[in-house]
Short mmCIF file of C-alpha atoms and ligand atoms in Angstrom, two decimals:
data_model
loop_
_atom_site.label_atom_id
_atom_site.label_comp_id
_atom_site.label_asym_id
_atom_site.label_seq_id
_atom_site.Cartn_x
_atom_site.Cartn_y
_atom_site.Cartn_z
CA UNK A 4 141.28 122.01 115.71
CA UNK A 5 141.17 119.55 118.16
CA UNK A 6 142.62 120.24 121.66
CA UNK A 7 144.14 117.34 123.25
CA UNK A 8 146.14 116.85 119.86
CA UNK A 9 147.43 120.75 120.47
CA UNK A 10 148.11 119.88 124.28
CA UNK A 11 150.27 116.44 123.77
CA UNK A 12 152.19 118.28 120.55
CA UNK A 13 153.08 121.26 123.23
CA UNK A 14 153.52 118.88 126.43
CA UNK A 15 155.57 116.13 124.63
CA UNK A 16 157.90 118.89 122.82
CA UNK A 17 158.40 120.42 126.49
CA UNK A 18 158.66 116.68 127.72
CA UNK A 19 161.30 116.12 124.49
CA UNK A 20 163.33 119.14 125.24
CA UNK A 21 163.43 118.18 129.36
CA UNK A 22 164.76 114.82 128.93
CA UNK A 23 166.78 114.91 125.47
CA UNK A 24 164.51 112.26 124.21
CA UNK A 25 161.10 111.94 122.75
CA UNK A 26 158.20 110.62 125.06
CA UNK A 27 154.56 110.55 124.81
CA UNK A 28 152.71 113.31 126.68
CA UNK A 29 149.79 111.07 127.27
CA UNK A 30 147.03 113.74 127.73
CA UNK A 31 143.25 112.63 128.32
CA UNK A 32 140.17 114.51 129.47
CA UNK A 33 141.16 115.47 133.33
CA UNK A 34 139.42 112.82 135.22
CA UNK A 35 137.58 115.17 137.63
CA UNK A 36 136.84 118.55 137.06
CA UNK A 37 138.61 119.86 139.49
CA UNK A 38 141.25 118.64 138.13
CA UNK A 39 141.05 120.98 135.32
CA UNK A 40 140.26 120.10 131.58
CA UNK A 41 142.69 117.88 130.73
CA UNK A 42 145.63 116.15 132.40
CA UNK A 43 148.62 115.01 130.74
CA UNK A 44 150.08 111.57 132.73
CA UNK A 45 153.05 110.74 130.76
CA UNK A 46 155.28 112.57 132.56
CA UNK A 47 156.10 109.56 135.58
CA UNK A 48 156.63 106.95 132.66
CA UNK A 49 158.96 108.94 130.94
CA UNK A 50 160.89 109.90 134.11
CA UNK A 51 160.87 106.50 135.18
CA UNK A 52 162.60 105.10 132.69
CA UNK A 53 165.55 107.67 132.44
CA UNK A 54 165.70 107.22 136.36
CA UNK A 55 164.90 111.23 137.04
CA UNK A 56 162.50 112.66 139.64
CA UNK A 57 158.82 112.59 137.88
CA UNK A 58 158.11 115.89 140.14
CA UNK A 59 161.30 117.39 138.85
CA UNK A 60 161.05 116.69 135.36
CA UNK A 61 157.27 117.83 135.58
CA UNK A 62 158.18 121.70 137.17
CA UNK A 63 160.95 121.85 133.94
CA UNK A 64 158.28 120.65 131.71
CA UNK A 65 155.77 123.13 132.90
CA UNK A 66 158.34 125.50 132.76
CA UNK A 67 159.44 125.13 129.28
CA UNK A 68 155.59 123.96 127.60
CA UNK A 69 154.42 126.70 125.38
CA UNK A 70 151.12 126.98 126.45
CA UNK A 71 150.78 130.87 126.84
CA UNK A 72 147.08 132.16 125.09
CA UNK A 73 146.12 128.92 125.58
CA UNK A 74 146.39 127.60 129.03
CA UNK A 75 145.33 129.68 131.56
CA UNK A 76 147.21 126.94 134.73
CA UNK A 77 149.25 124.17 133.93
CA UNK A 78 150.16 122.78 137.65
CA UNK A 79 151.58 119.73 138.79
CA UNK A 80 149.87 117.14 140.54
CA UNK A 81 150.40 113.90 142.99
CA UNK A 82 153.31 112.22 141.75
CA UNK A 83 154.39 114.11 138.38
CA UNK A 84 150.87 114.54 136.79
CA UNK A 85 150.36 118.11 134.98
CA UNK A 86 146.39 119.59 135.40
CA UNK A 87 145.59 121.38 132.82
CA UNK A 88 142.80 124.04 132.76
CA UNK A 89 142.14 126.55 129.60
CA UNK A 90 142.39 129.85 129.01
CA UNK A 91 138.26 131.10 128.63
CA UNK A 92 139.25 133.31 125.63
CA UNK A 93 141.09 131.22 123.73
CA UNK A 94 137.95 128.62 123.81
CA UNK A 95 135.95 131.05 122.78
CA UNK A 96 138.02 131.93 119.84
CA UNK A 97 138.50 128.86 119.19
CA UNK A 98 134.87 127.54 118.90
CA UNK A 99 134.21 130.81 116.83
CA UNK A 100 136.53 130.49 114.38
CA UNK A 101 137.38 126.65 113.87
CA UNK A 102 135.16 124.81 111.37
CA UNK A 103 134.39 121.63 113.76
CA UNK A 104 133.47 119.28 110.76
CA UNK A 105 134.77 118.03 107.39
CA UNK A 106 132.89 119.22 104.44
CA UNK A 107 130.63 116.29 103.49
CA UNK A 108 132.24 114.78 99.85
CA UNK A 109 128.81 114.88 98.18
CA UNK A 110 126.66 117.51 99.53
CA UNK A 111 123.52 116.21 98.76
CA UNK A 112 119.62 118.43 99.30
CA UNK A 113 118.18 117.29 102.32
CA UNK A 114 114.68 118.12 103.43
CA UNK A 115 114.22 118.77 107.42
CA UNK A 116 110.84 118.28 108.41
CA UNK A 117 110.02 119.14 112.08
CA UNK A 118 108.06 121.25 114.46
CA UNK A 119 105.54 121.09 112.76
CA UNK A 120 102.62 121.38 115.42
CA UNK A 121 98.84 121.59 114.66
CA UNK A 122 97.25 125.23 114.71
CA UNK A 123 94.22 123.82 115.83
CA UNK A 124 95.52 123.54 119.45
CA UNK A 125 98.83 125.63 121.29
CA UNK A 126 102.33 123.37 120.50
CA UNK A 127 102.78 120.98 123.23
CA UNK A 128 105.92 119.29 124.20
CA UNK A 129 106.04 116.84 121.41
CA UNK A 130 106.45 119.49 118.94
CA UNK A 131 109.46 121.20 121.72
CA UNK A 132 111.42 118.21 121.06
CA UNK A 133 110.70 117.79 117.25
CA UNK A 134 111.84 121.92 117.19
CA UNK A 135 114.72 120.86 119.11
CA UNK A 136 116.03 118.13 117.69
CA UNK A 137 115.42 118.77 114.20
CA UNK A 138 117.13 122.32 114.44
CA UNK A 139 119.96 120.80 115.48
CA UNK A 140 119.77 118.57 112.21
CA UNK A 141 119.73 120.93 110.10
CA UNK A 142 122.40 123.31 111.19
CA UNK A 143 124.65 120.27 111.28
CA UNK A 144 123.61 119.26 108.09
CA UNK A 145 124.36 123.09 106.94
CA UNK A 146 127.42 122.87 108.76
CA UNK A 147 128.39 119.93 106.52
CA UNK A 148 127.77 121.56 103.30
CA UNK A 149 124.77 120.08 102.38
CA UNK A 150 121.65 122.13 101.02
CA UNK A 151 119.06 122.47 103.91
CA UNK A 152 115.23 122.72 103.23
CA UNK A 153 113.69 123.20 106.40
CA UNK A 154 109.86 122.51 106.03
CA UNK A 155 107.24 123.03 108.76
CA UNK A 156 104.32 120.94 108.23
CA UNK A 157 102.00 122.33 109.68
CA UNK A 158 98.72 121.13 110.55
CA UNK A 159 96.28 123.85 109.47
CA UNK A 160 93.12 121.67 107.59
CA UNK A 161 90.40 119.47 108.60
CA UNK A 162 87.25 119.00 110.31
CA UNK A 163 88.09 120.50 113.93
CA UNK A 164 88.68 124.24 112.35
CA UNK A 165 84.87 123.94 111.34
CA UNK A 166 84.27 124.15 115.13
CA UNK A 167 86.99 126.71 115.36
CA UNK A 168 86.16 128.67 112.83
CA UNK A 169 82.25 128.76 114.47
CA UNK A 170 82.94 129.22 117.70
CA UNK A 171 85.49 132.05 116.65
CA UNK A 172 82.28 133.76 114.93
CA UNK A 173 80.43 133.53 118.60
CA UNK A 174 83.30 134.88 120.50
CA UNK A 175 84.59 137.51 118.04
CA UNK A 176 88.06 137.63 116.69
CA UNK A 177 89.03 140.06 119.20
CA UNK A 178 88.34 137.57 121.53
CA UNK A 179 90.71 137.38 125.02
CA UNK A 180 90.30 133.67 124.13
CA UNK A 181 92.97 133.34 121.53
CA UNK A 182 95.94 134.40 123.57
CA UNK A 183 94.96 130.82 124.82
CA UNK A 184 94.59 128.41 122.15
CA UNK A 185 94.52 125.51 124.39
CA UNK A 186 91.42 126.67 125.85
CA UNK A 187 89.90 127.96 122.80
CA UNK A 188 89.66 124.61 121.70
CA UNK A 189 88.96 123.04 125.12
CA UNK A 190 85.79 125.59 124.98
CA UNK A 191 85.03 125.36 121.56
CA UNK A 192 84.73 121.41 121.77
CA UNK A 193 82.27 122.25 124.75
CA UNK A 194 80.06 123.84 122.82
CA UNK A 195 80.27 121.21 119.81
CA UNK A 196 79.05 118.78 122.24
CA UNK A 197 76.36 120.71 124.18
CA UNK A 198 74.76 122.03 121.43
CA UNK A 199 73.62 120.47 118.34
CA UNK A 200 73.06 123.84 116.20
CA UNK A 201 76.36 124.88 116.88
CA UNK A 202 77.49 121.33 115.71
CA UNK A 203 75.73 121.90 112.14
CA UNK A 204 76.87 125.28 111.67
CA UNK A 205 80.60 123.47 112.62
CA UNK A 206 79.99 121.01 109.30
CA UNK A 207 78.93 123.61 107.33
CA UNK A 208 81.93 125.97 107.78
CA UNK A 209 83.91 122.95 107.01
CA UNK A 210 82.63 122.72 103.54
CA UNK A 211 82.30 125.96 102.98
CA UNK A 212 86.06 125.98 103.93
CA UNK A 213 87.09 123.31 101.12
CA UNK A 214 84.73 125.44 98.97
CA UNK A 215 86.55 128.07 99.14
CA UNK A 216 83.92 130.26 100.05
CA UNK A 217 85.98 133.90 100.73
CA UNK A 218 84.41 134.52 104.37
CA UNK A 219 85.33 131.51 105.77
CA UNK A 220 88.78 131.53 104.24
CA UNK A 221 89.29 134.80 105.72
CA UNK A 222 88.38 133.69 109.36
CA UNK A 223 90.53 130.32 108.93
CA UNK A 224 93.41 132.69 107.97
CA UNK A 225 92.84 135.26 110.04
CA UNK A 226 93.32 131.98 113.09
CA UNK A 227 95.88 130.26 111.47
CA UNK A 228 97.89 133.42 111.70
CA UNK A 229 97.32 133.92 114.91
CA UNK A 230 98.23 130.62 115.67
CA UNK A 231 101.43 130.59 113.70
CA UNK A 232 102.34 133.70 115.47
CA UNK A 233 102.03 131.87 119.32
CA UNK A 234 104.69 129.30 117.30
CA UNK A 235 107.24 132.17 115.96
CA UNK A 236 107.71 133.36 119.37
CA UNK A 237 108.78 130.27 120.88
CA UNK A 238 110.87 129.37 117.90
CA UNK A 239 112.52 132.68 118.42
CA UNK A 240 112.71 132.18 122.17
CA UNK A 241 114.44 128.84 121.47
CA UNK A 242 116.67 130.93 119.18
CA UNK A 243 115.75 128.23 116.08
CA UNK A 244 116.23 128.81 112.70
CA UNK A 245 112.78 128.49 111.96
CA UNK A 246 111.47 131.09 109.89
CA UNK A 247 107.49 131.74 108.84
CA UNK A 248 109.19 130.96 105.01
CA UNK A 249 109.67 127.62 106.30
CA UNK A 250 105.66 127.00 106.79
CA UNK A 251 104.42 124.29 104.37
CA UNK A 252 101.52 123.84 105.89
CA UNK A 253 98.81 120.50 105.09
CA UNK A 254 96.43 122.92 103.47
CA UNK A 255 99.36 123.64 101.10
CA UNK A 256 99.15 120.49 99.62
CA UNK A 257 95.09 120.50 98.85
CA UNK A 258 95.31 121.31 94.71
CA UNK A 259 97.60 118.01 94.89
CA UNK A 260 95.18 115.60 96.28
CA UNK A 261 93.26 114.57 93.53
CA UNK A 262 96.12 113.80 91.34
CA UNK A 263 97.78 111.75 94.72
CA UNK A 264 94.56 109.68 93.97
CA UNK A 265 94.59 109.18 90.58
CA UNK A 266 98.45 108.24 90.40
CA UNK A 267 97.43 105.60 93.16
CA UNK A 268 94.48 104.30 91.12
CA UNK A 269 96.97 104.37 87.90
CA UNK A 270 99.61 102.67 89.72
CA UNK A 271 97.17 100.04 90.64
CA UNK A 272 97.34 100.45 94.52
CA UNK A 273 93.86 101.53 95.07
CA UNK A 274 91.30 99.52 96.79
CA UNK A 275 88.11 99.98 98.40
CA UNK A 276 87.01 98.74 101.77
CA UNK A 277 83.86 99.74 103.62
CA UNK A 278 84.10 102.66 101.51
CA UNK A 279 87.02 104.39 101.96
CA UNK A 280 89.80 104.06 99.30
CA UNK A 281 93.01 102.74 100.85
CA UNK A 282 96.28 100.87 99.72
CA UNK A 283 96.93 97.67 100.83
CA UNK A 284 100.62 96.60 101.14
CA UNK A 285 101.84 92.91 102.12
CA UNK A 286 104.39 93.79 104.43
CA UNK A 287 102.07 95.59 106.78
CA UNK A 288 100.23 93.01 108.57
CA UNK A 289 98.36 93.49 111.96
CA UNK A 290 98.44 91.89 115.24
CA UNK A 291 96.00 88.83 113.70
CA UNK A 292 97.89 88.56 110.45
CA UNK A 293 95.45 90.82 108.37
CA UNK A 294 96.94 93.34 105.89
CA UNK A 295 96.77 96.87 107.80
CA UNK A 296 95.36 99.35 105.29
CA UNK A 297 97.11 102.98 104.65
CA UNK A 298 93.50 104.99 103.78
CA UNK A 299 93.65 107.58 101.79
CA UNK A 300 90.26 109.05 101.36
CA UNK A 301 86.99 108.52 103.23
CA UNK A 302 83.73 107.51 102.01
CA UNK A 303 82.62 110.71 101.94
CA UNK A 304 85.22 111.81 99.62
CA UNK A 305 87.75 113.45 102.38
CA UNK A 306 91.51 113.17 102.22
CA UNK A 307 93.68 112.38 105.65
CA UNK A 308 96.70 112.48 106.98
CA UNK A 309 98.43 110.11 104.91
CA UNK A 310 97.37 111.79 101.48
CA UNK A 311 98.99 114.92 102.24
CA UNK A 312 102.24 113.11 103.24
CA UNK A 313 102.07 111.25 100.17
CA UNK A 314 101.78 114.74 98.08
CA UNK A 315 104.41 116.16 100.36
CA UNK A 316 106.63 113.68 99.47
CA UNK A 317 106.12 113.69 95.69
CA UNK A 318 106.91 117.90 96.16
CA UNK A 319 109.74 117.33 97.77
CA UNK A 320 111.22 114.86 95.30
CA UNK A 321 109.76 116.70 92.30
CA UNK A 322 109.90 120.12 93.34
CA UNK A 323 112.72 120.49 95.58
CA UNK A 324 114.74 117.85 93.72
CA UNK A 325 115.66 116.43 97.11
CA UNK A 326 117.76 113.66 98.05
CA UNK A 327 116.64 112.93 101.29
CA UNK A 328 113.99 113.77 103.62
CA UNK A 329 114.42 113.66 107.01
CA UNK A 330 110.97 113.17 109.49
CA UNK A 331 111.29 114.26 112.79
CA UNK A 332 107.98 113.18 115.02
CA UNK A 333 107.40 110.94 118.28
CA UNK A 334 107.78 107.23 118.12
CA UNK A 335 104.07 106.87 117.97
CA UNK A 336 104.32 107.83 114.09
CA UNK A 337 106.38 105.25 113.12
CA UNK A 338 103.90 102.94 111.68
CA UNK A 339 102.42 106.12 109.47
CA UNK A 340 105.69 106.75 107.69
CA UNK A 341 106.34 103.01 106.91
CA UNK A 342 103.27 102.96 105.33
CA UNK A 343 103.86 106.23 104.03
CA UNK A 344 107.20 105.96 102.55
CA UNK A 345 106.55 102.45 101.03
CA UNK A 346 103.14 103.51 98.71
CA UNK A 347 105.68 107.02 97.89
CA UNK A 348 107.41 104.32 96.62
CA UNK A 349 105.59 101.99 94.60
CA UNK A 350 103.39 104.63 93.33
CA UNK A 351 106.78 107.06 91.99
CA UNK A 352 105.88 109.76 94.27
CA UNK A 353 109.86 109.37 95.57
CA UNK A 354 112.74 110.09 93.55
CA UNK A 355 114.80 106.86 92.44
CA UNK A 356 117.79 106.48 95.21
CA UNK A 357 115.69 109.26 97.31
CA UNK A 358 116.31 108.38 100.87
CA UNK A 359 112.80 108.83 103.11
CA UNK A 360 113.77 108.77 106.94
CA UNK A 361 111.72 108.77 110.03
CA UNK A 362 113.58 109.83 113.13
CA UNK A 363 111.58 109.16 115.79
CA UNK A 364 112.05 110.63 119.26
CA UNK A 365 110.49 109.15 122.71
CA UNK A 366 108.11 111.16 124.90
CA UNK A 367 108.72 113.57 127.54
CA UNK A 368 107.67 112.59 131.06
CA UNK A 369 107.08 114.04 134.05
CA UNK A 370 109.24 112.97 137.01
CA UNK A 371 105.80 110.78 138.15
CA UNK A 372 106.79 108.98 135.08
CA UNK A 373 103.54 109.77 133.28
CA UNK A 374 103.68 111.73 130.34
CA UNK A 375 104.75 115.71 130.75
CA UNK A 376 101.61 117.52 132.31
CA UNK A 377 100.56 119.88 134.41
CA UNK A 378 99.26 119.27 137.72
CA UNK A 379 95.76 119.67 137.01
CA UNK A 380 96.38 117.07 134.25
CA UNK A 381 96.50 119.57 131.09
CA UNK A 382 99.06 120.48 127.97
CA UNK A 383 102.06 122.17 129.59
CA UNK A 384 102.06 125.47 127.77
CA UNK A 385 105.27 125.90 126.32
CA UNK A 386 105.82 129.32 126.92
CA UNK A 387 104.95 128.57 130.40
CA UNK A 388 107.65 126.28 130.19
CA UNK A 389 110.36 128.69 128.76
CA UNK A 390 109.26 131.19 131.50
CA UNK A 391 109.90 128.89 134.30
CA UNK A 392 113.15 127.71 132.83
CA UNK A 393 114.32 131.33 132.83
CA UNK A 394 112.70 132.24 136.68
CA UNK A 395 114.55 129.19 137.73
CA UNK A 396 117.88 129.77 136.68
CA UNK A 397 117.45 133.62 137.39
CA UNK A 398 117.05 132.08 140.99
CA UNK A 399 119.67 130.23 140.97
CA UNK A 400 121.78 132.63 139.03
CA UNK A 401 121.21 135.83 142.13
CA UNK A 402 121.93 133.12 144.82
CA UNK A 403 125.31 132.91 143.68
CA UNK A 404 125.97 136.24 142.28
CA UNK A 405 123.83 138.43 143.96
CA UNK A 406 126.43 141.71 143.69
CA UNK A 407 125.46 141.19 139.81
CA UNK A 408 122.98 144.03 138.49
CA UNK A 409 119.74 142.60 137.93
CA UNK A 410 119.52 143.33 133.70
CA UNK A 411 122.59 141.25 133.57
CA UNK A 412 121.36 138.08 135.87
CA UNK A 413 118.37 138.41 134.01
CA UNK A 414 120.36 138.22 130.21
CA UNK A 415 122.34 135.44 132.08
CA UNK A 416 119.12 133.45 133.22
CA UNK A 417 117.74 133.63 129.77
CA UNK A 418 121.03 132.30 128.41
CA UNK A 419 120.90 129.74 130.74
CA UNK A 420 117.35 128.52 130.89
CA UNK A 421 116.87 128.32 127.38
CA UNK A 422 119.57 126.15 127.19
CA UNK A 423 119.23 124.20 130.03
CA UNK A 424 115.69 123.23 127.77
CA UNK A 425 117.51 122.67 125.10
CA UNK A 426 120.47 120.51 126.25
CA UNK A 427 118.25 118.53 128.34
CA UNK A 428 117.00 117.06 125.17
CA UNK A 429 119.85 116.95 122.98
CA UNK A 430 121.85 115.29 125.81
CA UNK A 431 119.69 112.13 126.21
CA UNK A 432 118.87 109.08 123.94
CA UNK A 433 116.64 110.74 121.39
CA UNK A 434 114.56 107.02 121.16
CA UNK A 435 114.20 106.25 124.73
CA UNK A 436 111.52 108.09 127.06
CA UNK A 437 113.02 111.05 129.12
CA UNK A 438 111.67 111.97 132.59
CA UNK A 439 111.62 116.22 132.37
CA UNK A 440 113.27 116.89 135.69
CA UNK A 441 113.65 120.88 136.79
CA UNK A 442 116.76 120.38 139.43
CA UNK A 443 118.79 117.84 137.13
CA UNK A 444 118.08 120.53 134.19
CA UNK A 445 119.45 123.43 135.57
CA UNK A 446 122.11 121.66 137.59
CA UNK A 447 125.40 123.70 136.83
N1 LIG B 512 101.34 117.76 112.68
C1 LIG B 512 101.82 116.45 113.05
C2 LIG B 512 101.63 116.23 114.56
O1 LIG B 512 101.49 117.18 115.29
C3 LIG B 512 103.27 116.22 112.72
C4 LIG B 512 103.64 116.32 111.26
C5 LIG B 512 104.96 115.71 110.96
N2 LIG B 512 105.32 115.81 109.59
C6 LIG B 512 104.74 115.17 108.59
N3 LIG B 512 105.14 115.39 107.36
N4 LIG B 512 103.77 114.30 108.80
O2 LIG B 512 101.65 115.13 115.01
#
């Protein structure tokens, strides 16, 4: 449904049946809000040209508009305009029952990629707006018709869980320390430095945890759960859509790897330099002209970053048949997906016509303009964050309604602070930096 359509069809019938003649009602969004929600101005016009009173013909209009369940005032203004505000329950009807978008012609399968933090470390505000954003993608893509394949690629393998893993055999698993992964791994890197036994012991869990060997497994599972679990509760904070059925995590990928390689090396892309196996494409050419690699495996036989995106994407084409694939990361990635995207190509990871998208966001700053921090200079812990979204607006929520009782200014706050967060990033130019700002966020 849209509105204004419904409020010139009522205003210009009233306006028809006023001065025995058709005229344009000439609503628009009211220009201020106090104003109202919408104004309709073509009231003067009309009455101008049939030589009536505008304030006249507006009071008969406004008499005879049938606006009842969906106006709640309809009052005349200045010269002849008619403010119109509307009635709270029939919006809410209204946005409950009417289907805001046209079906999309061809729904297509798209893959969502986002959140996706690392479960090395706690989420940090990179991975807020990739959550964000890219829930908002895919129920609009859902709401379209399309088939949604929300995937959460994780980051849950390489070297730094060797030093987890360790330190998390020092410490205990019960340890206090892992209601804080942040400083887990800010500890946990201490001791990798201080101490070179620990360090060893760090490399040696990490092949014993490509091994396989069952121990280690166990303790890498027993943290990424953990991990995963610090994630769920924000997603279900934010009230996202992300489920744990929607983890495809790196590690996921691993049995794939070799094969990645080998359908490089048959395709003809593989090359070695100082070596590490990498693919060289023309079109990716560095500051000094030189051909920027995409590596793919180290000398010592590891696979990176870009491997597993290259076996992700040949999944996603060959195993969930999907059309397109949507990325949703910082800016700073955009150079990894290029790369990525055009070897998916060349080497037939991606499906012909399958449409590989990276939709960068900027960075979250602080209102100092430097990137989102706390004071003493660390990660801003997102749940942290959620909590002092909801303490704000329950502030600001009892200073105006103090008579309230406090369980429902508290359900209100929550309402509010959560998505104060979450408009604040949905409102602004996803690609341009946006300074995080408390007051302008939970400005009513
Ligand atoms: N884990 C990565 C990070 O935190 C983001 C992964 C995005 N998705 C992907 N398929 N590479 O930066």
């Amino acid at each position: 449904m849209n509105l204004k359509r419904l409020l010139n069809d009522r205003i210009a019938a009233a306006l028809e049946a006023s001065l025995g003649e058709a005229a344009p009602a000439v609503v628009q969004s009211a220009a201020r809000p106090e104003f109202g929600d919408y104004q309709a101005n073509g009231v003067m016009g009309a009455a101008k040209r049939l030589k009536r009173n505008p304030r006249e013909v507006a009071a008969d209009v406004v008499a005879r508009a049938d606006l009842a369940g969906i106006a709640a005032r309809c009052e005349i203004a200045g010269p002849g305009f008619l403010n119109v505000t509307l009635d709270d329950g029939f919006l809410a009807t209204s946005l409950a029952t009417s289907a805001p978008v046209e079906a999309a012609p061809e729904p297509e399968t798209v893959v969502v990629d986002y959140s996706c933090p690392n479960l090395a470390k706690e989420m940090h505000v990179g991975h807020l707006r990739s959550t964000i954003i890219g829930d908002a993608m895919a129920r609009v893509l859902e709401a379209l018709g399309h088939t949604v394949i929300r995937q959460n690629h994780v980051g849950d393998w390489g070297t730094q869980f060797g030093m987890l893993l360790t330190f998390l055999d020092e410490t205990g698993a019960d340890s206090e320390l892992l209601s804080d992964l942040e400083t887990f791994y800010r500890e946990a890197k201490k001791r990798f430095d201080a101490d070179v036994d620990f360090a060893d012991r760090s490399r040696r869990a990490v092949v014993g945890l490509q091994r396989g060997d069952p121990e280690i497994r166990r303790r890498w599972q027993r943290f990424i759960d953990i991990s995963l679990s610090h994630c769920q509760e924000i997603y279900d904070r934010l009230g996202t859509t992300l489920r744990p059925e929607h983890v495809m995590a790196e590690s996921a990928y691993n049995d794939d790897l070799d094969a990645v390689i080998a359908d490089l090396d048959a395709a003809g892309l593989l090359e070695e330099s100082q070596g590490a196996r990498c693919v060289f494409l023309d079109e990716f050419k560095g500051k000094d002209g030189e051909t920027l690699p995409l590596i793919v495996q180290k000398s010592d036989g590891g696979y990176l970053y870009a491997t597993t995106d290259l076996a992700a994407v040949r999944y996603r084409a060959r195993r969930l048949e999907a059309d397109r694939v949507m990325y949703f990361t910082d800016a700073r990635q955009a150079l990894h997906f290029r790369q990525v995207f055009a070897v998916a190509g060349r080497a037939g990871f991606a499906r012909d016509g399958m449409s590989l998208e990276h939709h960068p966001f900027g960075a979250m700053l602080g209102t100092d303009g430097k990137p989102f921090k706390t004071r003493a200079g660390e990660v801003v812990k997102l749940i942290q964050l959620l909590d002092e979204a909801e303490e704000r607006a329950l502030a600001e929520v009892t200073r105006r309604n103090p008579e309230l009782p406090e369980a429902e200014r508290r359900e209100i706050a929550r309402v509010i602070g959560i998505g104060a967060v979450k408009y604040a990033d949905l409102s602004k130019n996803r690609t341009s930096d946006y300074v995080f700002d408390w007051d302008q966020m939970l400005s009513f």
